[in-house]
mmCIF file of N, CA and C in Angstrom:
data_model
loop_
_atom_site.group_PDB
_atom_site.id
_atom_site.type_symbol
_atom_site.label_atom_id
_atom_site.label_comp_id
_atom_site.label_asym_id
_atom_site.label_seq_id
_atom_site.Cartn_x
_atom_site.Cartn_y
_atom_site.Cartn_z
ATOM 1 N N ARG A 1 10.876 -4.183 9.213
ATOM 2 C CA ARG A 1 11.995 -3.894 8.337
ATOM 3 C C ARG A 1 11.695 -4.406 6.931
ATOM 4 N N GLY A 2 11.880 -3.552 5.938
ATOM 5 C CA GLY A 2 11.677 -3.936 4.562
ATOM 6 C C GLY A 2 10.242 -3.864 4.068
ATOM 7 N N LEU A 3 9.334 -3.408 4.927
ATOM 8 C CA LEU A 3 7.929 -3.376 4.540
ATOM 9 C C LEU A 3 7.674 -2.389 3.403
ATOM 10 N N LEU A 4 8.291 -1.246 3.442
ATOM 11 C CA LEU A 4 8.108 -0.260 2.372
ATOM 12 C C LEU A 4 8.505 -0.859 1.025
ATOM 13 N N ALA A 5 9.616 -1.562 0.986
ATOM 14 C CA ALA A 5 10.065 -2.201 -0.255
ATOM 15 C C ALA A 5 9.088 -3.282 -0.696
ATOM 16 N N SER A 6 8.567 -4.042 0.252
ATOM 17 C CA SER A 6 7.612 -5.104 -0.083
ATOM 18 C C SER A 6 6.332 -4.533 -0.676
ATOM 19 N N ILE A 7 5.832 -3.467 -0.077
ATOM 20 C CA ILE A 7 4.616 -2.835 -0.582
ATOM 21 C C ILE A 7 4.860 -2.248 -1.968
ATOM 22 N N ALA A 8 5.985 -1.564 -2.135
ATOM 23 C CA ALA A 8 6.311 -0.985 -3.438
ATOM 24 C C ALA A 8 6.425 -2.071 -4.508
ATOM 25 N N SER A 9 6.981 -3.195 -4.142
ATOM 26 C CA SER A 9 7.114 -4.311 -5.071
ATOM 27 C C SER A 9 5.749 -4.864 -5.484
ATOM 28 N N GLU A 10 4.837 -4.990 -4.528
ATOM 29 C CA GLU A 10 3.485 -5.484 -4.837
ATOM 30 C C GLU A 10 2.724 -4.504 -5.727
ATOM 31 N N ILE A 11 2.897 -3.215 -5.481
ATOM 32 C CA ILE A 11 2.243 -2.200 -6.316
ATOM 33 C C ILE A 11 2.771 -2.297 -7.745
ATOM 34 N N ALA A 12 4.072 -2.431 -7.886
ATOM 35 C CA ALA A 12 4.663 -2.556 -9.221
ATOM 36 C C ALA A 12 4.221 -3.850 -9.904
ATOM 37 N N ALA A 13 4.156 -4.940 -9.145
ATOM 38 C CA ALA A 13 3.739 -6.229 -9.712
ATOM 39 C C ALA A 13 2.290 -6.188 -10.189
ATOM 40 N N ALA A 14 1.487 -5.316 -9.592
ATOM 41 C CA ALA A 14 0.093 -5.157 -10.000
ATOM 42 C C ALA A 14 -0.046 -4.155 -11.148
ATOM 43 N N GLU A 15 1.084 -3.781 -11.744
ATOM 44 C CA GLU A 15 1.120 -2.864 -12.888
ATOM 45 C C GLU A 15 0.555 -1.491 -12.566
ATOM 46 N N SER A 16 0.916 -0.998 -11.388
ATOM 47 C CA SER A 16 0.542 0.341 -10.964
ATOM 48 C C SER A 16 1.819 1.118 -10.675
ATOM 49 N N SER A 17 1.716 2.436 -10.612
ATOM 50 C CA SER A 17 2.870 3.285 -10.327
ATOM 51 C C SER A 17 2.622 4.086 -9.059
ATOM 52 N N ILE A 18 3.673 4.312 -8.308
ATOM 53 C CA ILE A 18 3.600 5.122 -7.092
ATOM 54 C C ILE A 18 3.905 6.566 -7.462
ATOM 55 N N GLU A 19 2.991 7.448 -7.122
ATOM 56 C CA GLU A 19 3.178 8.880 -7.377
ATOM 57 C C GLU A 19 3.765 9.595 -6.161
ATOM 58 N N ASN A 20 3.380 9.137 -4.961
ATOM 59 C CA ASN A 20 3.831 9.789 -3.734
ATOM 60 C C ASN A 20 3.714 8.807 -2.575
ATOM 61 N N VAL A 21 4.623 8.943 -1.599
ATOM 62 C CA VAL A 21 4.573 8.125 -0.385
ATOM 63 C C VAL A 21 4.773 9.046 0.803
ATOM 64 N N HIS A 22 3.959 8.858 1.828
ATOM 65 C CA HIS A 22 4.129 9.564 3.100
ATOM 66 C C HIS A 22 4.148 8.510 4.188
ATOM 67 N N MET A 23 5.175 8.560 5.027
ATOM 68 C CA MET A 23 5.294 7.561 6.078
ATOM 69 C C MET A 23 5.518 8.266 7.403
ATOM 70 N N ALA A 24 4.709 7.906 8.399
ATOM 71 C CA ALA A 24 4.839 8.463 9.739
ATOM 72 C C ALA A 24 4.952 7.322 10.738
ATOM 73 N N GLU A 25 6.059 7.289 11.476
ATOM 74 C CA GLU A 25 6.232 6.263 12.494
ATOM 75 C C GLU A 25 5.460 6.655 13.745
ATOM 76 N N ARG A 26 4.913 5.678 14.406
ATOM 77 C CA ARG A 26 4.225 5.913 15.668
ATOM 78 C C ARG A 26 5.212 5.682 16.798
ATOM 79 N N VAL A 27 5.354 6.669 17.653
ATOM 80 C CA VAL A 27 6.325 6.593 18.738
ATOM 81 C C VAL A 27 5.906 5.573 19.794
ATOM 82 N N ASP A 28 4.611 5.454 20.059
ATOM 83 C CA ASP A 28 4.121 4.605 21.143
ATOM 84 C C ASP A 28 4.053 3.122 20.783
ATOM 85 N N THR A 29 4.187 2.771 19.514
ATOM 86 C CA THR A 29 4.118 1.373 19.090
ATOM 87 C C THR A 29 5.206 1.093 18.058
ATOM 88 N N GLU A 30 5.306 -0.140 17.678
ATOM 89 C CA GLU A 30 6.261 -0.515 16.636
ATOM 90 C C GLU A 30 5.556 -0.586 15.288
ATOM 91 N N SER A 31 4.782 0.424 14.982
ATOM 92 C CA SER A 31 4.055 0.448 13.718
ATOM 93 C C SER A 31 4.272 1.785 13.022
ATOM 94 N N ALA A 32 3.820 1.841 11.789
ATOM 95 C CA ALA A 32 3.937 3.069 11.004
ATOM 96 C C ALA A 32 2.712 3.201 10.116
ATOM 97 N N ASP A 33 2.329 4.424 9.851
ATOM 98 C CA ASP A 33 1.270 4.715 8.884
ATOM 99 C C ASP A 33 1.946 5.068 7.569
ATOM 100 N N MET A 34 1.554 4.373 6.514
ATOM 101 C CA MET A 34 2.092 4.664 5.189
ATOM 102 C C MET A 34 0.937 5.043 4.283
ATOM 103 N N ARG A 35 1.103 6.129 3.574
ATOM 104 C CA ARG A 35 0.083 6.575 2.625
ATOM 105 C C ARG A 35 0.716 6.665 1.250
ATOM 106 N N PHE A 36 0.096 5.984 0.305
ATOM 107 C CA PHE A 36 0.597 5.932 -1.060
ATOM 108 C C PHE A 36 -0.407 6.596 -1.985
ATOM 109 N N VAL A 37 0.078 7.385 -2.897
ATOM 110 C CA VAL A 37 -0.724 7.873 -4.014
ATOM 111 C C VAL A 37 -0.247 7.066 -5.212
ATOM 112 N N ILE A 38 -1.165 6.306 -5.811
ATOM 113 C CA ILE A 38 -0.804 5.428 -6.919
ATOM 114 C C ILE A 38 -1.705 5.694 -8.118
ATOM 115 N N THR A 39 -1.246 5.288 -9.270
ATOM 116 C CA THR A 39 -2.068 5.386 -10.465
ATOM 117 C C THR A 39 -2.699 4.025 -10.734
ATOM 118 N N VAL A 40 -3.990 4.054 -11.036
ATOM 119 C CA VAL A 40 -4.721 2.841 -11.385
ATOM 120 C C VAL A 40 -5.622 3.141 -12.574
ATOM 121 N N HIS A 41 -6.036 2.092 -13.266
ATOM 122 C CA HIS A 41 -6.884 2.260 -14.444
ATOM 123 C C HIS A 41 -8.346 2.479 -14.071
ATOM 124 N N ASP A 42 -8.803 1.747 -13.054
ATOM 125 C CA ASP A 42 -10.196 1.833 -12.639
ATOM 126 C C ASP A 42 -10.334 1.212 -11.243
ATOM 127 N N ARG A 43 -11.562 1.128 -10.761
ATOM 128 C CA ARG A 43 -11.796 0.590 -9.411
ATOM 129 C C ARG A 43 -11.401 -0.870 -9.289
ATOM 130 N N THR A 44 -11.559 -1.626 -10.350
ATOM 131 C CA THR A 44 -11.176 -3.036 -10.326
ATOM 132 C C THR A 44 -9.664 -3.180 -10.167
ATOM 133 N N HIS A 45 -8.938 -2.353 -10.875
ATOM 134 C CA HIS A 45 -7.478 -2.362 -10.767
ATOM 135 C C HIS A 45 -7.058 -1.969 -9.348
ATOM 136 N N LEU A 46 -7.698 -0.951 -8.787
ATOM 137 C CA LEU A 46 -7.402 -0.539 -7.414
ATOM 138 C C LEU A 46 -7.663 -1.684 -6.443
ATOM 139 N N ALA A 47 -8.768 -2.373 -6.606
ATOM 140 C CA ALA A 47 -9.091 -3.505 -5.724
ATOM 141 C C ALA A 47 -8.024 -4.584 -5.817
ATOM 142 N N ARG A 48 -7.512 -4.830 -7.017
ATOM 143 C CA ARG A 48 -6.471 -5.837 -7.198
ATOM 144 C C ARG A 48 -5.181 -5.429 -6.481
ATOM 145 N N VAL A 49 -4.806 -4.154 -6.583
ATOM 146 C CA VAL A 49 -3.614 -3.647 -5.900
ATOM 147 C C VAL A 49 -3.789 -3.779 -4.384
ATOM 148 N N MET A 50 -4.938 -3.366 -3.888
ATOM 149 C CA MET A 50 -5.193 -3.428 -2.441
ATOM 150 C C MET A 50 -5.170 -4.868 -1.932
ATOM 151 N N ARG A 51 -5.702 -5.794 -2.697
ATOM 152 C CA ARG A 51 -5.691 -7.218 -2.319
ATOM 153 C C ARG A 51 -4.265 -7.742 -2.193
ATOM 154 N N ARG A 52 -3.413 -7.362 -3.131
ATOM 155 C CA ARG A 52 -2.018 -7.808 -3.100
ATOM 156 C C ARG A 52 -1.310 -7.273 -1.855
ATOM 157 N N ILE A 53 -1.589 -6.021 -1.507
ATOM 158 C CA ILE A 53 -0.942 -5.426 -0.328
ATOM 159 C C ILE A 53 -1.468 -6.074 0.952
ATOM 160 N N ARG A 54 -2.762 -6.337 1.012
ATOM 161 C CA ARG A 54 -3.352 -6.969 2.207
ATOM 162 C C ARG A 54 -2.737 -8.334 2.509
ATOM 163 N N ARG A 55 -2.299 -9.039 1.482
ATOM 164 C CA ARG A 55 -1.730 -10.377 1.662
ATOM 165 C C ARG A 55 -0.376 -10.364 2.372
ATOM 166 N N LEU A 56 0.280 -9.217 2.432
ATOM 167 C CA LEU A 56 1.575 -9.138 3.106
ATOM 168 C C LEU A 56 1.387 -9.346 4.609
ATOM 169 N N SER A 57 2.248 -10.134 5.195
ATOM 170 C CA SER A 57 2.065 -10.533 6.599
ATOM 171 C C SER A 57 2.166 -9.378 7.586
ATOM 172 N N ASN A 58 2.951 -8.360 7.298
ATOM 173 C CA ASN A 58 3.116 -7.253 8.257
ATOM 174 C C ASN A 58 2.151 -6.099 8.037
ATOM 175 N N VAL A 59 1.219 -6.250 7.108
ATOM 176 C CA VAL A 59 0.242 -5.186 6.844
ATOM 177 C C VAL A 59 -1.007 -5.449 7.671
ATOM 178 N N ALA A 60 -1.376 -4.457 8.481
ATOM 179 C CA ALA A 60 -2.535 -4.604 9.363
ATOM 180 C C ALA A 60 -3.830 -4.141 8.691
ATOM 181 N N LYS A 61 -3.730 -3.113 7.842
ATOM 182 C CA LYS A 61 -4.947 -2.524 7.287
ATOM 183 C C LYS A 61 -4.630 -1.794 5.988
ATOM 184 N N VAL A 62 -5.517 -1.915 5.010
ATOM 185 C CA VAL A 62 -5.386 -1.195 3.745
ATOM 186 C C VAL A 62 -6.733 -0.525 3.485
ATOM 187 N N THR A 63 -6.712 0.788 3.259
ATOM 188 C CA THR A 63 -7.950 1.518 2.986
ATOM 189 C C THR A 63 -7.733 2.501 1.829
ATOM 190 N N ARG A 64 -8.836 2.887 1.246
ATOM 191 C CA ARG A 64 -8.834 3.927 0.223
ATOM 192 C C ARG A 64 -9.334 5.199 0.884
ATOM 193 N N VAL A 65 -8.635 6.300 0.651
ATOM 194 C CA VAL A 65 -9.087 7.584 1.226
ATOM 195 C C VAL A 65 -9.363 8.589 0.134
#
């Protein structure tokens, strides 16, 4: 509960903007897949955003696709 808001807050705190969000709940588990399209300045900025999201306790995995 509240994970989407927490992630959005971390993205904003890292001075990035969310362009799109797709969220799919998994029926067999208590987890969800969230996909964010965000704006970043460069790869270093992206790494900083991803690091902030990884630090959240309920986040299992952060990847770039």
